Amino acid sequence: MMPNYNSAAELRAFLEKEGLGMRKKFGQNFLINPKTRQSLVDALGAKPGCEVWEIGPGLGAMTDMLLKNDLRVKAFEIDNGFIRVLKEIFCDNKNFNLVEGDVLKTWKNETSNDSLNETFLFGNLPYNIAAVLLADFIEKGKTFSRIVVTVQKEVALRMAASAGSSDYSSFSVLCASAYKVKPLSVIKRESFYPQPNVDSMGVLLERSSPQEMPSGFFRLVRALFASRRKTVKNNLTAFLSSRFGKVQSQQLCADVLRENAISENERAENLDFNAFLSLAKSIENVRI
């Protein structure tokens, strides 16, 4: 009963036969280009026997490819109809493990503190949760050996952006804190069914050397990007005020910026990851 994953018409017929529908709130789009699916699996580079977490397997097009590569697949699916189909297709495969429900809520129950060290992450991520999910993994300290995902092109450019570029954001710094990010090829909207309104892009994230993040690092990054038009001085003063009060925050801000050789008129979009890390360390070391 495995559907033809390469044909929009046959997938549509399969969905109708099974009484299934595409639910916009779940950001469901099937990647129907077999060459693109293969290139993504190849980019993952997982060896036989490795565990791969697949997010949003849908009807199992890429799940099937991963299993044929002798990988152990832990698939996270929220749609009850797709869950039923996945069970029917892969129930006899001992390397297939299905986790039902919202991955944002379920993934934390599937790992211990360091059990993802040799685990890979893969998937055609739903547009509506892609950035939130990846940020959640990173902020919770759950890093994967390697990640290959497809996301909205705009999100991919943000993930890989360098300081000073128009796409650079707090999410760029977040990704750089744990991974080396490499954009893969653009995936045209015609490669999906249903066809989305925007193009997608594959992204490869390779885990970088682990670093101990100062407390408040991620909150600091978000705070300094909170008002992009404001200078680092203004955003940092507001951030420090919540901890040290208004009276002391201005002097502390001046001291921290001077210690890190950052101009008061600089903006967050021009600071690289190391600058944010150094700022966070300086703030962590402040004693009042």
PDB file of C-alpha atoms in Angstrom:
ATOM      1  CA  MET A   1       0.000   0.000   0.000  1.00  0.00           C
ATOM      2  CA  MET A   2       3.049   2.267  -0.278  1.00  0.00           C
ATOM      3  CA  PRO A   3       2.115   5.327  -2.364  1.00  0.00           C
ATOM      4  CA  ASN A   4       4.017   6.657  -5.363  1.00  0.00           C
ATOM      5  CA  TYR A   5       6.021   9.406  -3.671  1.00  0.00           C
ATOM      6  CA  ASN A   6       7.123  10.937  -6.977  1.00  0.00           C
ATOM      7  CA  SER A   7       3.697  11.822  -8.388  1.00  0.00           C
ATOM      8  CA  ALA A   8       1.473  14.632  -7.137  1.00  0.00           C
ATOM      9  CA  ALA A   9      -1.527  13.084  -8.901  1.00  0.00           C
ATOM     10  CA  GLU A  10      -0.987   9.648  -7.365  1.00  0.00           C
ATOM     11  CA  LEU A  11      -0.375  11.106  -3.921  1.00  0.00           C
ATOM     12  CA  ARG A  12      -3.610  13.047  -4.233  1.00  0.00           C
ATOM     13  CA  ALA A  13      -5.440   9.853  -5.203  1.00  0.00           C
ATOM     14  CA  PHE A  14      -3.844   7.958  -2.325  1.00  0.00           C
ATOM     15  CA  LEU A  15      -4.895  10.621   0.176  1.00  0.00           C
ATOM     16  CA  GLU A  16      -8.461  10.535  -1.140  1.00  0.00           C
ATOM     17  CA  LYS A  17      -8.557   6.746  -0.978  1.00  0.00           C
ATOM     18  CA  GLU A  18      -7.305   6.766   2.616  1.00  0.00           C
ATOM     19  CA  GLY A  19      -9.639   9.586   3.621  1.00  0.00           C
ATOM     20  CA  LEU A  20      -6.740  11.869   4.439  1.00  0.00           C
ATOM     21  CA  GLY A  21      -6.321  15.584   3.909  1.00  0.00           C
ATOM     22  CA  MET A  22      -3.433  18.029   3.990  1.00  0.00           C
ATOM     23  CA  ARG A  23      -3.663  20.194   7.096  1.00  0.00           C
ATOM     24  CA  LYS A  24      -2.324  23.693   6.615  1.00  0.00           C
ATOM     25  CA  LYS A  25      -1.772  24.229  10.344  1.00  0.00           C
ATOM     26  CA  PHE A  26       0.816  21.424  10.294  1.00  0.00           C
ATOM     27  CA  GLY A  27       2.693  22.953   7.338  1.00  0.00           C
ATOM     28  CA  GLN A  28       2.429  19.740   5.315  1.00  0.00           C
ATOM     29  CA  ASN A  29       4.127  19.576   1.917  1.00  0.00           C
ATOM     30  CA  PHE A  30       5.460  16.374   0.334  1.00  0.00           C
ATOM     31  CA  LEU A  31       8.821  16.525  -1.458  1.00  0.00           C
ATOM     32  CA  ILE A  32       7.998  14.731  -4.730  1.00  0.00           C
ATOM     33  CA  ASN A  33      11.368  15.202  -6.476  1.00  0.00           C
ATOM     34  CA  PRO A  34      13.252  11.895  -6.004  1.00  0.00           C
ATOM     35  CA  LYS A  35      16.646  13.339  -6.984  1.00  0.00           C
ATOM     36  CA  THR A  36      16.300  16.059  -4.351  1.00  0.00           C
ATOM     37  CA  ARG A  37      15.295  13.535  -1.700  1.00  0.00           C
ATOM     38  CA  GLN A  38      18.325  11.414  -2.568  1.00  0.00           C
ATOM     39  CA  SER A  39      20.689  14.399  -2.449  1.00  0.00           C
ATOM     40  CA  LEU A  40      19.441  15.280   1.042  1.00  0.00           C
ATOM     41  CA  VAL A  41      19.932  11.737   2.324  1.00  0.00           C
ATOM     42  CA  ASP A  42      23.418  11.685   0.771  1.00  0.00           C
ATOM     43  CA  ALA A  43      24.286  15.004   2.442  1.00  0.00           C
ATOM     44  CA  LEU A  44      23.337  13.551   5.825  1.00  0.00           C
ATOM     45  CA  GLY A  45      26.190  11.071   5.505  1.00  0.00           C
ATOM     46  CA  ALA A  46      24.930   8.737   8.214  1.00  0.00           C
ATOM     47  CA  LYS A  47      26.529   5.285   8.257  1.00  0.00           C
ATOM     48  CA  PRO A  48      24.505   2.048   8.546  1.00  0.00           C
ATOM     49  CA  GLY A  49      23.384   1.472  12.115  1.00  0.00           C
ATOM     50  CA  CYS A  50      23.301   5.164  13.078  1.00  0.00           C
ATOM     51  CA  GLU A  51      20.180   6.643  14.631  1.00  0.00           C
ATOM     52  CA  VAL A  52      18.356   9.361  12.703  1.00  0.00           C
ATOM     53  CA  TRP A  53      15.586  11.501  14.084  1.00  0.00           C
ATOM     54  CA  GLU A  54      13.203  12.352  11.265  1.00  0.00           C
ATOM     55  CA  ILE A  55      10.832  15.260  11.818  1.00  0.00           C
ATOM     56  CA  GLY A  56       7.510  15.194   9.982  1.00  0.00           C
ATOM     57  CA  PRO A  57       7.848  12.003   7.891  1.00  0.00           C
ATOM     58  CA  GLY A  58       4.405  12.487   6.350  1.00  0.00           C
ATOM     59  CA  LEU A  59       3.676   9.376   4.310  1.00  0.00           C
ATOM     60  CA  GLY A  60       7.240   8.102   4.596  1.00  0.00           C
ATOM     61  CA  ALA A  61       8.991   9.063   1.341  1.00  0.00           C
ATOM     62  CA  MET A  62      12.318   9.875   2.966  1.00  0.00           C
ATOM     63  CA  THR A  63      11.718   7.445   5.820  1.00  0.00           C
ATOM     64  CA  ASP A  64      11.808   4.636   3.264  1.00  0.00           C
ATOM     65  CA  MET A  65      15.132   5.869   1.874  1.00  0.00           C
ATOM     66  CA  LEU A  66      16.687   6.134   5.326  1.00  0.00           C
ATOM     67  CA  LEU A  67      15.580   2.617   6.258  1.00  0.00           C
ATOM     68  CA  LYS A  68      16.937   1.231   2.987  1.00  0.00           C
ATOM     69  CA  ASN A  69      20.298   2.676   4.046  1.00  0.00           C
ATOM     70  CA  ASP A  70      20.111   0.505   7.181  1.00  0.00           C
ATOM     71  CA  LEU A  71      19.621   3.476   9.481  1.00  0.00           C
ATOM     72  CA  ARG A  72      17.625   3.383  12.709  1.00  0.00           C
ATOM     73  CA  VAL A  73      14.832   5.916  12.258  1.00  0.00           C
ATOM     74  CA  LYS A  74      12.971   7.610  15.074  1.00  0.00           C
ATOM     75  CA  ALA A  75      10.171   9.465  13.300  1.00  0.00           C
ATOM     76  CA  PHE A  76       8.134  12.257  14.924  1.00  0.00           C
ATOM     77  CA  GLU A  77       4.662  12.734  13.433  1.00  0.00           C
ATOM     78  CA  ILE A  78       1.704  14.767  14.657  1.00  0.00           C
ATOM     79  CA  ASP A  79      -0.989  13.904  12.086  1.00  0.00           C
ATOM     80  CA  ASN A  80      -3.142  10.950  13.195  1.00  0.00           C
ATOM     81  CA  GLY A  81      -3.951   9.947   9.614  1.00  0.00           C
ATOM     82  CA  PHE A  82      -0.305   9.872   8.603  1.00  0.00           C
ATOM     83  CA  ILE A  83       0.533   7.992  11.806  1.00  0.00           C
ATOM     84  CA  ARG A  84      -1.888   5.241  10.774  1.00  0.00           C
ATOM     85  CA  VAL A  85      -0.333   4.989   7.295  1.00  0.00           C
ATOM     86  CA  LEU A  86       3.225   4.992   8.632  1.00  0.00           C
ATOM     87  CA  LYS A  87       2.397   2.159  10.996  1.00  0.00           C
ATOM     88  CA  GLU A  88       0.889   0.130   8.177  1.00  0.00           C
ATOM     89  CA  ILE A  89       3.865   0.692   5.859  1.00  0.00           C
ATOM     90  CA  PHE A  90       6.752   0.263   8.286  1.00  0.00           C
ATOM     91  CA  CYS A  91       5.337  -1.805  11.137  1.00  0.00           C
ATOM     92  CA  ASP A  92       7.483  -4.827  10.266  1.00  0.00           C
ATOM     93  CA  ASN A  93      10.746  -2.896  10.112  1.00  0.00           C
ATOM     94  CA  LYS A  94      12.653  -3.278  13.387  1.00  0.00           C
ATOM     95  CA  ASN A  95      14.644  -0.111  12.635  1.00  0.00           C
ATOM     96  CA  PHE A  96      11.532   2.066  12.594  1.00  0.00           C
ATOM     97  CA  ASN A  97      10.320   3.783  15.762  1.00  0.00           C
ATOM     98  CA  LEU A  98       7.376   6.172  15.592  1.00  0.00           C
ATOM     99  CA  VAL A  99       6.860   8.928  18.172  1.00  0.00           C
ATOM    100  CA  GLU A 100       3.311  10.268  18.031  1.00  0.00           C
ATOM    101  CA  GLY A 101       2.347  13.857  18.772  1.00  0.00           C
ATOM    102  CA  ASP A 102       3.789  17.353  18.596  1.00  0.00           C
ATOM    103  CA  VAL A 103       7.581  17.063  18.356  1.00  0.00           C
ATOM    104  CA  LEU A 104       7.990  20.313  20.292  1.00  0.00           C
ATOM    105  CA  LYS A 105       6.418  18.500  23.251  1.00  0.00           C
ATOM    106  CA  THR A 106       7.572  14.908  22.725  1.00  0.00           C
ATOM    107  CA  TRP A 107      11.264  15.099  21.853  1.00  0.00           C
ATOM    108  CA  LYS A 108      12.416  15.826  25.407  1.00  0.00           C
ATOM    109  CA  ASN A 109      11.132  12.420  26.524  1.00  0.00           C
ATOM    110  CA  GLU A 110      13.260  10.650  23.921  1.00  0.00           C
ATOM    111  CA  THR A 111      16.730  11.533  25.109  1.00  0.00           C
ATOM    112  CA  SER A 112      19.011  11.863  28.084  1.00  0.00           C
ATOM    113  CA  ASN A 113      21.525  14.692  28.483  1.00  0.00           C
ATOM    114  CA  ASP A 114      24.133  13.279  26.132  1.00  0.00           C
ATOM    115  CA  SER A 115      22.377  10.560  24.147  1.00  0.00           C
ATOM    116  CA  LEU A 116      22.221  12.655  20.958  1.00  0.00           C
ATOM    117  CA  ASN A 117      25.986  12.845  20.517  1.00  0.00           C
ATOM    118  CA  GLU A 118      25.994  10.269  17.738  1.00  0.00           C
ATOM    119  CA  THR A 119      22.467  10.930  16.513  1.00  0.00           C
ATOM    120  CA  PHE A 120      21.535  12.672  13.265  1.00  0.00           C
ATOM    121  CA  LEU A 121      18.579  14.982  12.611  1.00  0.00           C
ATOM    122  CA  PHE A 122      16.780  14.950   9.282  1.00  0.00           C
ATOM    123  CA  GLY A 123      13.548  16.129   7.763  1.00  0.00           C
ATOM    124  CA  ASN A 124      11.472  18.328   5.545  1.00  0.00           C
ATOM    125  CA  LEU A 125      10.594  20.636   8.427  1.00  0.00           C
ATOM    126  CA  PRO A 126       7.144  22.231   8.549  1.00  0.00           C
ATOM    127  CA  TYR A 127       7.602  25.940   7.887  1.00  0.00           C
ATOM    128  CA  ASN A 128       5.604  26.921  10.954  1.00  0.00           C
ATOM    129  CA  ILE A 129       7.909  25.206  13.479  1.00  0.00           C
ATOM    130  CA  ALA A 130      11.327  24.965  11.784  1.00  0.00           C
ATOM    131  CA  ALA A 131      13.098  27.855  13.513  1.00  0.00           C
ATOM    132  CA  VAL A 132      11.344  27.282  16.839  1.00  0.00           C
ATOM    133  CA  LEU A 133      12.275  23.584  16.912  1.00  0.00           C
ATOM    134  CA  LEU A 134      15.932  24.063  15.982  1.00  0.00           C
ATOM    135  CA  ALA A 135      16.246  26.875  18.520  1.00  0.00           C
ATOM    136  CA  ASP A 136      14.649  24.671  21.171  1.00  0.00           C
ATOM    137  CA  PHE A 137      17.203  21.907  20.571  1.00  0.00           C
ATOM    138  CA  ILE A 138      20.132  24.331  20.760  1.00  0.00           C
ATOM    139  CA  GLU A 139      18.957  26.249  23.813  1.00  0.00           C
ATOM    140  CA  LYS A 140      18.265  23.007  25.660  1.00  0.00           C
ATOM    141  CA  GLY A 141      21.817  21.863  24.879  1.00  0.00           C
ATOM    142  CA  LYS A 142      20.720  19.030  22.585  1.00  0.00           C
ATOM    143  CA  THR A 143      23.106  19.003  19.657  1.00  0.00           C
ATOM    144  CA  PHE A 144      23.198  16.399  16.892  1.00  0.00           C
ATOM    145  CA  SER A 145      26.222  14.969  15.131  1.00  0.00           C
ATOM    146  CA  ARG A 146      24.894  16.365  11.863  1.00  0.00           C
ATOM    147  CA  ILE A 147      21.650  17.920  10.693  1.00  0.00           C
ATOM    148  CA  VAL A 148      20.182  18.045   7.186  1.00  0.00           C
ATOM    149  CA  VAL A 149      16.807  19.729   6.883  1.00  0.00           C
ATOM    150  CA  THR A 150      14.761  21.563   4.320  1.00  0.00           C
ATOM    151  CA  VAL A 151      13.305  24.843   5.458  1.00  0.00           C
ATOM    152  CA  GLN A 152      11.850  27.956   3.908  1.00  0.00           C
ATOM    153  CA  LYS A 153      14.623  29.642   1.882  1.00  0.00           C
ATOM    154  CA  GLU A 154      14.366  32.780   3.996  1.00  0.00           C
ATOM    155  CA  VAL A 155      14.949  30.750   7.176  1.00  0.00           C
ATOM    156  CA  ALA A 156      17.918  28.943   5.614  1.00  0.00           C
ATOM    157  CA  LEU A 157      19.571  32.247   4.720  1.00  0.00           C
ATOM    158  CA  ARG A 158      19.072  33.474   8.287  1.00  0.00           C
ATOM    159  CA  MET A 159      20.618  30.282   9.666  1.00  0.00           C
ATOM    160  CA  ALA A 160      23.768  30.679   7.578  1.00  0.00           C
ATOM    161  CA  ALA A 161      24.080  34.489   7.660  1.00  0.00           C
ATOM    162  CA  SER A 162      27.264  36.212   8.820  1.00  0.00           C
ATOM    163  CA  ALA A 163      27.548  39.386  10.862  1.00  0.00           C
ATOM    164  CA  GLY A 164      26.895  42.502   8.814  1.00  0.00           C
ATOM    165  CA  SER A 165      24.556  40.867   6.308  1.00  0.00           C
ATOM    166  CA  SER A 166      20.878  41.746   5.948  1.00  0.00           C
ATOM    167  CA  ASP A 167      19.819  38.195   6.883  1.00  0.00           C
ATOM    168  CA  TYR A 168      21.831  38.153  10.120  1.00  0.00           C
ATOM    169  CA  SER A 169      19.666  37.723  13.219  1.00  0.00           C
ATOM    170  CA  SER A 170      19.601  36.272  16.713  1.00  0.00           C
ATOM    171  CA  PHE A 171      18.763  32.921  15.072  1.00  0.00           C
ATOM    172  CA  SER A 172      22.017  33.148  13.071  1.00  0.00           C
ATOM    173  CA  VAL A 173      23.987  33.564  16.307  1.00  0.00           C
ATOM    174  CA  LEU A 174      22.044  30.731  17.911  1.00  0.00           C
ATOM    175  CA  CYS A 175      22.951  28.341  15.080  1.00  0.00           C
ATOM    176  CA  ALA A 176      26.587  29.487  15.082  1.00  0.00           C
ATOM    177  CA  SER A 177      26.822  28.722  18.793  1.00  0.00           C
ATOM    178  CA  ALA A 178      26.552  24.987  18.103  1.00  0.00           C
ATOM    179  CA  TYR A 179      27.056  24.315  14.390  1.00  0.00           C
ATOM    180  CA  LYS A 180      28.885  25.171  11.215  1.00  0.00           C
ATOM    181  CA  VAL A 181      26.039  25.986   8.836  1.00  0.00           C
ATOM    182  CA  LYS A 182      26.208  25.335   5.099  1.00  0.00           C
ATOM    183  CA  PRO A 183      23.325  26.096   2.727  1.00  0.00           C
ATOM    184  CA  LEU A 184      22.652  23.360   0.194  1.00  0.00           C
ATOM    185  CA  SER A 185      20.703  23.801  -3.034  1.00  0.00           C
ATOM    186  CA  VAL A 186      17.515  25.813  -3.467  1.00  0.00           C
ATOM    187  CA  ILE A 187      14.460  23.575  -3.808  1.00  0.00           C
ATOM    188  CA  LYS A 188      11.868  25.128  -6.080  1.00  0.00           C
ATOM    189  CA  ARG A 189       8.261  25.161  -4.928  1.00  0.00           C
ATOM    190  CA  GLU A 190       7.349  22.935  -7.881  1.00  0.00           C
ATOM    191  CA  SER A 191       9.213  20.107  -6.157  1.00  0.00           C
ATOM    192  CA  PHE A 192       6.481  19.865  -3.518  1.00  0.00           C
ATOM    193  CA  TYR A 193       2.883  18.767  -3.302  1.00  0.00           C
ATOM    194  CA  PRO A 194       0.893  20.754  -2.392  1.00  0.00           C
ATOM    195  CA  GLN A 195       2.996  23.533  -3.884  1.00  0.00           C
ATOM    196  CA  PRO A 196       3.954  26.124  -1.247  1.00  0.00           C
ATOM    197  CA  ASN A 197       4.050  29.856  -1.939  1.00  0.00           C
ATOM    198  CA  VAL A 198       7.816  30.122  -1.459  1.00  0.00           C
ATOM    199  CA  ASP A 199      10.969  28.232  -2.401  1.00  0.00           C
ATOM    200  CA  SER A 200      12.789  26.036   0.106  1.00  0.00           C
ATOM    201  CA  MET A 201      16.437  25.258   0.713  1.00  0.00           C
ATOM    202  CA  GLY A 202      18.359  22.357   2.146  1.00  0.00           C
ATOM    203  CA  VAL A 203      20.704  23.199   5.021  1.00  0.00           C
ATOM    204  CA  LEU A 204      23.587  21.200   6.461  1.00  0.00           C
ATOM    205  CA  LEU A 205      24.618  21.796  10.060  1.00  0.00           C
ATOM    206  CA  GLU A 206      27.752  20.095  11.341  1.00  0.00           C
ATOM    207  CA  ARG A 207      28.351  20.193  15.066  1.00  0.00           C
ATOM    208  CA  SER A 208      31.243  22.433  16.066  1.00  0.00           C
ATOM    209  CA  SER A 209      33.473  21.974  19.095  1.00  0.00           C
ATOM    210  CA  PRO A 210      31.320  22.189  22.236  1.00  0.00           C
ATOM    211  CA  GLN A 211      31.577  25.378  24.247  1.00  0.00           C
ATOM    212  CA  GLU A 212      30.314  26.157  27.705  1.00  0.00           C
ATOM    213  CA  MET A 213      27.805  28.954  27.304  1.00  0.00           C
ATOM    214  CA  PRO A 214      27.648  31.644  30.018  1.00  0.00           C
ATOM    215  CA  SER A 215      24.343  31.854  31.805  1.00  0.00           C
ATOM    216  CA  GLY A 216      22.068  34.271  30.030  1.00  0.00           C
ATOM    217  CA  PHE A 217      23.878  33.982  26.676  1.00  0.00           C
ATOM    218  CA  PHE A 218      20.758  33.262  24.636  1.00  0.00           C
ATOM    219  CA  ARG A 219      18.707  35.874  26.481  1.00  0.00           C
ATOM    220  CA  LEU A 220      21.459  38.428  25.826  1.00  0.00           C
ATOM    221  CA  VAL A 221      21.524  37.665  22.103  1.00  0.00           C
ATOM    222  CA  ARG A 222      17.762  38.019  21.783  1.00  0.00           C
ATOM    223  CA  ALA A 223      17.820  41.247  23.814  1.00  0.00           C
ATOM    224  CA  LEU A 224      20.470  42.878  21.649  1.00  0.00           C
ATOM    225  CA  PHE A 225      18.487  42.065  18.506  1.00  0.00           C
ATOM    226  CA  ALA A 226      15.163  43.058  20.069  1.00  0.00           C
ATOM    227  CA  SER A 227      15.212  46.535  18.507  1.00  0.00           C
ATOM    228  CA  ARG A 228      17.459  46.404  15.456  1.00  0.00           C
ATOM    229  CA  ARG A 229      17.431  50.170  14.993  1.00  0.00           C
ATOM    230  CA  LYS A 230      18.763  50.752  18.490  1.00  0.00           C
ATOM    231  CA  THR A 231      22.445  50.671  19.314  1.00  0.00           C
ATOM    232  CA  VAL A 232      24.077  47.925  21.341  1.00  0.00           C
ATOM    233  CA  LYS A 233      24.402  50.459  24.161  1.00  0.00           C
ATOM    234  CA  ASN A 234      20.652  51.090  24.365  1.00  0.00           C
ATOM    235  CA  ASN A 235      19.645  47.432  24.079  1.00  0.00           C
ATOM    236  CA  LEU A 236      22.337  46.289  26.482  1.00  0.00           C
ATOM    237  CA  THR A 237      21.393  48.938  29.049  1.00  0.00           C
ATOM    238  CA  ALA A 238      17.798  47.740  28.949  1.00  0.00           C
ATOM    239  CA  PHE A 239      18.957  44.140  29.331  1.00  0.00           C
ATOM    240  CA  LEU A 240      21.181  44.955  32.312  1.00  0.00           C
ATOM    241  CA  SER A 241      18.447  47.026  33.964  1.00  0.00           C
ATOM    242  CA  SER A 242      16.350  43.921  34.548  1.00  0.00           C
ATOM    243  CA  ARG A 243      19.186  42.438  36.605  1.00  0.00           C
ATOM    244  CA  PHE A 244      21.072  45.364  38.121  1.00  0.00           C
ATOM    245  CA  GLY A 245      18.535  48.202  38.080  1.00  0.00           C
ATOM    246  CA  LYS A 246      18.492  51.445  36.104  1.00  0.00           C
ATOM    247  CA  VAL A 247      21.010  53.310  38.242  1.00  0.00           C
ATOM    248  CA  GLN A 248      23.871  50.866  37.811  1.00  0.00           C
ATOM    249  CA  SER A 249      23.048  49.541  34.342  1.00  0.00           C
ATOM    250  CA  GLN A 250      24.367  52.545  32.390  1.00  0.00           C
ATOM    251  CA  GLN A 251      27.793  52.438  34.008  1.00  0.00           C
ATOM    252  CA  LEU A 252      27.940  48.650  33.743  1.00  0.00           C
ATOM    253  CA  CYS A 253      27.040  48.873  30.077  1.00  0.00           C
ATOM    254  CA  ALA A 254      29.837  51.352  29.417  1.00  0.00           C
ATOM    255  CA  ASP A 255      32.329  49.189  31.329  1.00  0.00           C
ATOM    256  CA  VAL A 256      31.347  45.958  29.525  1.00  0.00           C
ATOM    257  CA  LEU A 257      31.465  47.558  26.078  1.00  0.00           C
ATOM    258  CA  ARG A 258      34.857  49.119  26.797  1.00  0.00           C
ATOM    259  CA  GLU A 259      36.205  45.806  28.096  1.00  0.00           C
ATOM    260  CA  ASN A 260      35.181  44.156  24.810  1.00  0.00           C
ATOM    261  CA  ALA A 261      36.290  47.028  22.549  1.00  0.00           C
ATOM    262  CA  ILE A 262      32.770  47.540  21.204  1.00  0.00           C
ATOM    263  CA  SER A 263      31.602  51.017  20.242  1.00  0.00           C
ATOM    264  CA  GLU A 264      28.521  52.371  22.018  1.00  0.00           C
ATOM    265  CA  ASN A 265      27.102  53.220  18.586  1.00  0.00           C
ATOM    266  CA  GLU A 266      27.545  49.685  17.230  1.00  0.00           C
ATOM    267  CA  ARG A 267      24.532  47.567  16.355  1.00  0.00           C
ATOM    268  CA  ALA A 268      23.946  43.895  17.103  1.00  0.00           C
ATOM    269  CA  GLU A 269      23.806  42.984  13.409  1.00  0.00           C
ATOM    270  CA  ASN A 270      27.547  43.752  13.154  1.00  0.00           C
ATOM    271  CA  LEU A 271      28.666  41.574  16.079  1.00  0.00           C
ATOM    272  CA  ASP A 272      29.780  38.036  15.357  1.00  0.00           C
ATOM    273  CA  PHE A 273      29.257  35.016  17.602  1.00  0.00           C
ATOM    274  CA  ASN A 274      32.567  35.499  19.438  1.00  0.00           C
ATOM    275  CA  ALA A 275      31.643  39.088  20.310  1.00  0.00           C
ATOM    276  CA  PHE A 276      28.335  37.952  21.823  1.00  0.00           C
ATOM    277  CA  LEU A 277      30.119  35.190  23.713  1.00  0.00           C
ATOM    278  CA  SER A 278      32.678  37.617  25.114  1.00  0.00           C
ATOM    279  CA  LEU A 279      29.954  40.057  26.174  1.00  0.00           C
ATOM    280  CA  ALA A 280      28.048  37.301  27.935  1.00  0.00           C
ATOM    281  CA  LYS A 281      31.185  36.210  29.803  1.00  0.00           C
ATOM    282  CA  SER A 282      31.881  39.761  30.915  1.00  0.00           C
ATOM    283  CA  ILE A 283      28.337  40.152  32.230  1.00  0.00           C
ATOM    284  CA  GLU A 284      28.497  36.789  33.990  1.00  0.00           C
ATOM    285  CA  ASN A 285      31.640  37.943  35.800  1.00  0.00           C
ATOM    286  CA  VAL A 286      30.099  41.184  37.052  1.00  0.00           C
ATOM    287  CA  ARG A 287      29.973  41.308  40.827  1.00  0.00           C
ATOM    288  CA  ILE A 288      27.957  44.023  42.568  1.00  0.00           C
TER     289      ILE A 288
END
